[in-house]
Coordinates of C-alpha atoms and ligand atoms in Angstrom, one line a residue:
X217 CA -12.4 50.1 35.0
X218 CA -8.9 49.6 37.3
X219 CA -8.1 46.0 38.5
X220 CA -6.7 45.2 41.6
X221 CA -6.0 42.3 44.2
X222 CA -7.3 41.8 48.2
X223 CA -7.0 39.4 50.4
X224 CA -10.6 39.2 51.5
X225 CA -13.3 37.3 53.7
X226 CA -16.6 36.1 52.7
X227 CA -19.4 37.7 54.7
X228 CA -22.2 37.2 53.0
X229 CA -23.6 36.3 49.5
X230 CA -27.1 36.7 47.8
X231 CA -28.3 35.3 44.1
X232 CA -28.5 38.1 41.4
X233 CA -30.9 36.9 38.7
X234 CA -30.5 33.1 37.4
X235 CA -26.6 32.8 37.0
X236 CA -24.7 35.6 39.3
X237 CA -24.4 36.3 42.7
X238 CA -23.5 39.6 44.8
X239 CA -20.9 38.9 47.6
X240 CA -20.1 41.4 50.3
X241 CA -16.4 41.0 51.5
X242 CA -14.3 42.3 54.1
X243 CA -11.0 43.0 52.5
X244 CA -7.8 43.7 54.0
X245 CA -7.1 47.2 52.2
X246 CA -10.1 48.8 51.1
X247 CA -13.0 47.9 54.1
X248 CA -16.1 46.2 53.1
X249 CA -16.8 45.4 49.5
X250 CA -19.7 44.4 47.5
X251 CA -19.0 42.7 44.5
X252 CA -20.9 40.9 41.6
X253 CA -19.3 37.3 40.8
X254 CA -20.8 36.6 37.3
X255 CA -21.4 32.5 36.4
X256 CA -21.8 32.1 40.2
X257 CA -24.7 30.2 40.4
X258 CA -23.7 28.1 37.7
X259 CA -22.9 24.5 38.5
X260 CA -19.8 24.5 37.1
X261 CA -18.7 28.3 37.9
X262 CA -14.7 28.8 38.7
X263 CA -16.0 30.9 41.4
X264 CA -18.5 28.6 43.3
X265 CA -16.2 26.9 45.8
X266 CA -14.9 29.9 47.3
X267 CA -17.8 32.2 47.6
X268 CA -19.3 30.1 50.4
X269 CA -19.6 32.7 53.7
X270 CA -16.7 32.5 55.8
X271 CA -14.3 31.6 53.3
X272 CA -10.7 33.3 52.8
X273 CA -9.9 34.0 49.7
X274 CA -7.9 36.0 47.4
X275 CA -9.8 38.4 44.5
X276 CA -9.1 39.8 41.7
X277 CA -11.8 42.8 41.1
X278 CA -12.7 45.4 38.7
X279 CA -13.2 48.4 40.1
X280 CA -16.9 50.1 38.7
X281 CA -16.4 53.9 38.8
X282 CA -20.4 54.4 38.1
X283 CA -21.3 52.3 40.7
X284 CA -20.8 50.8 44.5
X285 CA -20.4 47.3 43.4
X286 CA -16.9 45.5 42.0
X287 CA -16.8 42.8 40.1
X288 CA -14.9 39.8 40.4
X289 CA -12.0 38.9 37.6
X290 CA -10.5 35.9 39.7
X291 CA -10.9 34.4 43.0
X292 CA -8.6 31.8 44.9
X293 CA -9.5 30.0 48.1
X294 CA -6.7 30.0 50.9
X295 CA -8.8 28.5 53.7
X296 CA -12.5 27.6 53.9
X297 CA -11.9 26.9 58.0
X298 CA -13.2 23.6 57.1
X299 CA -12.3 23.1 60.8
X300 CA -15.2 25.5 61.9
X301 CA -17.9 24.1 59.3
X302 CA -17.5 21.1 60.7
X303 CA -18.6 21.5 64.4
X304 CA -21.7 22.6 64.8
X305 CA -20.7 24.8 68.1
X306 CA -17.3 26.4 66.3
X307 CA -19.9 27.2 62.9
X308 CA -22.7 29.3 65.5
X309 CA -19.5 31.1 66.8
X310 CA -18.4 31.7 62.9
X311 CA -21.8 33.0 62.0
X312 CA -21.9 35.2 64.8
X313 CA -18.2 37.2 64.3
X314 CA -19.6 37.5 60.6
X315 CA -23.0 38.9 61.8
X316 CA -21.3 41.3 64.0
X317 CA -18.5 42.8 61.2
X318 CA -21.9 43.1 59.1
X319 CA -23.8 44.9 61.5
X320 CA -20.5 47.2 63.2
X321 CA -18.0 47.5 60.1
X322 CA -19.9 50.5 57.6
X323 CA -18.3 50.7 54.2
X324 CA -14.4 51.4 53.0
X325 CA -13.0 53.5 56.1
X326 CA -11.4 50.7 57.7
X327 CA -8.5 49.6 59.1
X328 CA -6.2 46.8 57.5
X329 CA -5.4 45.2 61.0
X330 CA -9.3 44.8 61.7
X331 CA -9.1 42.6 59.1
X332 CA -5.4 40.6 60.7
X333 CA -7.4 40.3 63.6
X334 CA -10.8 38.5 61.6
X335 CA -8.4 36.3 60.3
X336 CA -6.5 35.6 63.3
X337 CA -10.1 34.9 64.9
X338 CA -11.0 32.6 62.7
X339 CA -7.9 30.1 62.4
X340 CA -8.4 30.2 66.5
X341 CA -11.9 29.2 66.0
X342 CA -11.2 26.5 63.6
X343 CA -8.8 24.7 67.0
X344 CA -8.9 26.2 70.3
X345 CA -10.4 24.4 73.4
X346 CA -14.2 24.4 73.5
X347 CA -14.6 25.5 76.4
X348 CA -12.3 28.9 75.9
X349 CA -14.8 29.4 72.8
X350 CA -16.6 32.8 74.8
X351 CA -13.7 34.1 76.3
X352 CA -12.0 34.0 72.8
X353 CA -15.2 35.8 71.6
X354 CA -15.5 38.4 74.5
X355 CA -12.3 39.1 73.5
X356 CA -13.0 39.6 69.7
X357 CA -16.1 42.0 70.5
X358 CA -13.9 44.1 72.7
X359 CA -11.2 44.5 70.1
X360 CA -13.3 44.7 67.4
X361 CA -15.3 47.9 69.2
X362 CA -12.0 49.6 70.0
X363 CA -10.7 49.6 66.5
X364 CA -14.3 50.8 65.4
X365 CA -14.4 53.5 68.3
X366 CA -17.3 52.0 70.2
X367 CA -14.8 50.9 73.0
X368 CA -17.2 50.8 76.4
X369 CA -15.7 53.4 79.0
X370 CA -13.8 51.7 81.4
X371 CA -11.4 54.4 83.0
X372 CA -14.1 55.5 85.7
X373 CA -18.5 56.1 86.4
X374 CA -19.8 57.1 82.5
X375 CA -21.8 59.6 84.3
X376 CA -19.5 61.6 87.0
X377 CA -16.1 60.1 86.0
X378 CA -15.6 59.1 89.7
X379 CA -12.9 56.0 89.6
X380 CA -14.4 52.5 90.7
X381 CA -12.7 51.1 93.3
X382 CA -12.2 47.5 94.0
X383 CA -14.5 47.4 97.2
X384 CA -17.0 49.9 95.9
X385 CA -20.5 48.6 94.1
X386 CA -19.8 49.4 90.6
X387 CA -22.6 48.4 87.7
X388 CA -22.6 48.0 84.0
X389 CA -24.7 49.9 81.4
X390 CA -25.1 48.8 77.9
X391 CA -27.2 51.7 77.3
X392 CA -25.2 54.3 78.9
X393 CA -21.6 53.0 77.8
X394 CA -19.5 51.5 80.4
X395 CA -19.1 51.6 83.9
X396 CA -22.0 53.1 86.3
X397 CA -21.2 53.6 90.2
X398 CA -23.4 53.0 93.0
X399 CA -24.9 56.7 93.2
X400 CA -25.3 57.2 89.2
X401 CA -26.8 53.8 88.9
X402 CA -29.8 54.7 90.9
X403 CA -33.3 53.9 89.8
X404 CA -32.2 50.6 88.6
X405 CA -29.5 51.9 85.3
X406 CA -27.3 49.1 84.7
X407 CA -26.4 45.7 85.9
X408 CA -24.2 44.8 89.5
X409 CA -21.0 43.1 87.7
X410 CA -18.3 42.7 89.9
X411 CA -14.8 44.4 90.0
X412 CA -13.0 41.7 88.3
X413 CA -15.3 41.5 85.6
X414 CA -14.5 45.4 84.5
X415 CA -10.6 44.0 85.1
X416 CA -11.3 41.3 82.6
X417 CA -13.2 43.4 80.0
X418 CA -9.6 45.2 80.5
X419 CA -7.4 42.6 80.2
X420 CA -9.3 40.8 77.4
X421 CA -8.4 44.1 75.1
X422 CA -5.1 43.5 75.0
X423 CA -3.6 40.3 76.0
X424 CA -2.3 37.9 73.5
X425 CA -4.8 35.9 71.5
X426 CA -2.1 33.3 71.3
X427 CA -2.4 33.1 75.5
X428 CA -6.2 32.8 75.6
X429 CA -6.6 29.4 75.8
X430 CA -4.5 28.9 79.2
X431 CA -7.1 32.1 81.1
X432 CA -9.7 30.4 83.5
X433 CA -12.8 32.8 84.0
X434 CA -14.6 32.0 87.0
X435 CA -18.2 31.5 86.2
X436 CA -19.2 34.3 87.9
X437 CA -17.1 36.8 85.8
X438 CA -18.0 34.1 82.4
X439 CA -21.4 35.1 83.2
X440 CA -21.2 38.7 83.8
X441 CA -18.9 39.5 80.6
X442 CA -21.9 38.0 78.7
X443 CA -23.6 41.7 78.8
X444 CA -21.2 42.8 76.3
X445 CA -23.0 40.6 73.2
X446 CA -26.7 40.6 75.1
X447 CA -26.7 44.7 75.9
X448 CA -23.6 46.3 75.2
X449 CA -23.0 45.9 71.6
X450 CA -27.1 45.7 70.5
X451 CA -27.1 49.1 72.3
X452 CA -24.4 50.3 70.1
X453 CA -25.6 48.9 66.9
X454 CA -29.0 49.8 67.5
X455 CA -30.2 45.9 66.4
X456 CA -29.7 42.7 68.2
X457 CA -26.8 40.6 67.0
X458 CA -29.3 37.5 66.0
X459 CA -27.1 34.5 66.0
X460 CA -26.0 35.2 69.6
X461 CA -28.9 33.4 70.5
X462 CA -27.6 30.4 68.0
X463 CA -24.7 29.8 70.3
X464 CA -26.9 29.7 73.2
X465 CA -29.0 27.6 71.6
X466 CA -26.0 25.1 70.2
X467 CA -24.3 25.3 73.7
X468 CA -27.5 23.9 75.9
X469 CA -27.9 21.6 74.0
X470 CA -25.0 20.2 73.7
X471 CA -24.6 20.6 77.5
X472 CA -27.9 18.6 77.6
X473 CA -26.1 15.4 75.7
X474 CA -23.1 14.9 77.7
X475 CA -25.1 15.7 80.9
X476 CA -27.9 12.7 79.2
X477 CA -24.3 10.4 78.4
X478 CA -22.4 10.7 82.1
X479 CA -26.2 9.6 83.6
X480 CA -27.5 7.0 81.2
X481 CA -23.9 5.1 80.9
X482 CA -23.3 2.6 83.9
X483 CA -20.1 3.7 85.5
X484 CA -16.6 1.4 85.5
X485 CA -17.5 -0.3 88.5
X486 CA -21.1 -1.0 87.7
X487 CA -19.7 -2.6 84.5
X488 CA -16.7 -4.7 85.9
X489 CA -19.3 -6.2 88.5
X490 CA -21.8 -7.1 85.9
X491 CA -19.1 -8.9 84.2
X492 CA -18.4 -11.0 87.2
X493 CA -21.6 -11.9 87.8
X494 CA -21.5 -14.0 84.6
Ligands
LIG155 ZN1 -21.2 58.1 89.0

């Protein structure tokens, strides 16, 4: 068996028998890896701590040549993104870029700066502004599907190749791939997006991560760019990405308690007259 060393994120883990568990990691050399860590259900185990999903850690592994599955030797933590566990919003939108590695990322032929950009992802996660939470994701998806070669087709009508231009109706297929124009998107194909939504899906490719918290989406495009994770990528995966509908979930309600706060607490005027009134 031949040792070697990875930096390496925790995507999922499940129990083998009463004391170990298999882990599945994405790693930054050698793609996704499944790997037994023996003693890890064990109270005490030196691996516990860092086998928690989500975690980045550092492995030592054996390398089985019989089999598909490593096994651990030594495991360090270098984050646990304590800063994403601990928000309830920021963990949905951790569970969901780990669902969607699982269900697009398919065994060792991958990439080392697939996994930069995980990483990178995640420490963004863990501080930027809530409210630039989905753009930093929409961003991720489209990223993610370039590397992976499931970019959606941007350049022109998936169907005739006819440019889009700006004052032209132009829709969106997840089913077909990209971009749809008025005359291919007959009998109802696709979804009316408007022009500078396909700009953004653009944009969002490339730009700095470090810049995405200063964008501001208007609603309309925030709203449209949301076919990517409900019909693009499901169409390209075959399988809905299930903990999208977390982050709804998570996000309405806590819309619902600050919109119950602002209405239930008196405002500063109520308050100061109150106070003279005794
Ligand atoms: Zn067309």
């Amino acid at each position: 068996m031949k040792l070697y060393k990875t930096d390496a994120i925790v995507l999922s883990d499940s129990d083998l028998g009463d004391q170990d568990k298999i882990i599945t990691l994405l790693s930054h050399r050698y793609g996704k890896i499944r790997a037994v860590a023996k003693g890890a259900r064990r109270l005490k185990s030196r691996f516990a701590p860092a086998m928690q999903m989500l975690s980045y850690v550092t492995a030592v592994l054996y390398k089985s040549k019989r089999i598909e599955v490593d096994t651990f030797n030594e495991c360090k933590i270098n984050s646990s993104f304590l800063g994403i566990r601990n928000e309830l919003l920021r963990l949905a939108y951790g569970y969901y870029s780990i669902e969607l590695i699982m269900k697009c990322v398919h065994g060792a032929e991958t990439p080392p700066f697939l996994f930069d950009l995980v990483l990178k992802i995640l420490f963004l996660l863990e501080k930027i502004p809530k409210e630039s939470l989905p753009v930093l994701m929409r961003s991720f998806e489209l990223r993610m599907l370039t590397i992976l070669g499931y970019r959606p087709y941007l350049a022109g009508c998936v169907e005739c190749h006819q440019k889009v231009e700006k004052n032209r109706r132009v829709f969106f297929s997840g089913y077909e791939g990209g971009i749809l124009c008025a005359n291919c998107s007959k009998e109802k194909r696709g979804k009316l997006v408007s022009f500078e939504t396909i700009q953004w899906m653009k944009f969002l490719r490339t730009v700095s991560l470090d810049k995405l918290a200063n964008l501001k989406l208007s609603h309309r495009v925030s709203e449209e760019l949301k076919i990517i994770p409900k019909s693009y990528i499901p169409h390209r995966v075959g399988e809905e990405v299930l903990s999208y509908t977390f982050i709804e979930t998570v996000q309405a309600l806590e819309t619902e308690v600050e919109t119950a706060k602002k209405t239930s607490s008196p405002s500063t005027e109520t308050r100061v007259s109150w106070i003279d009134q005794e």
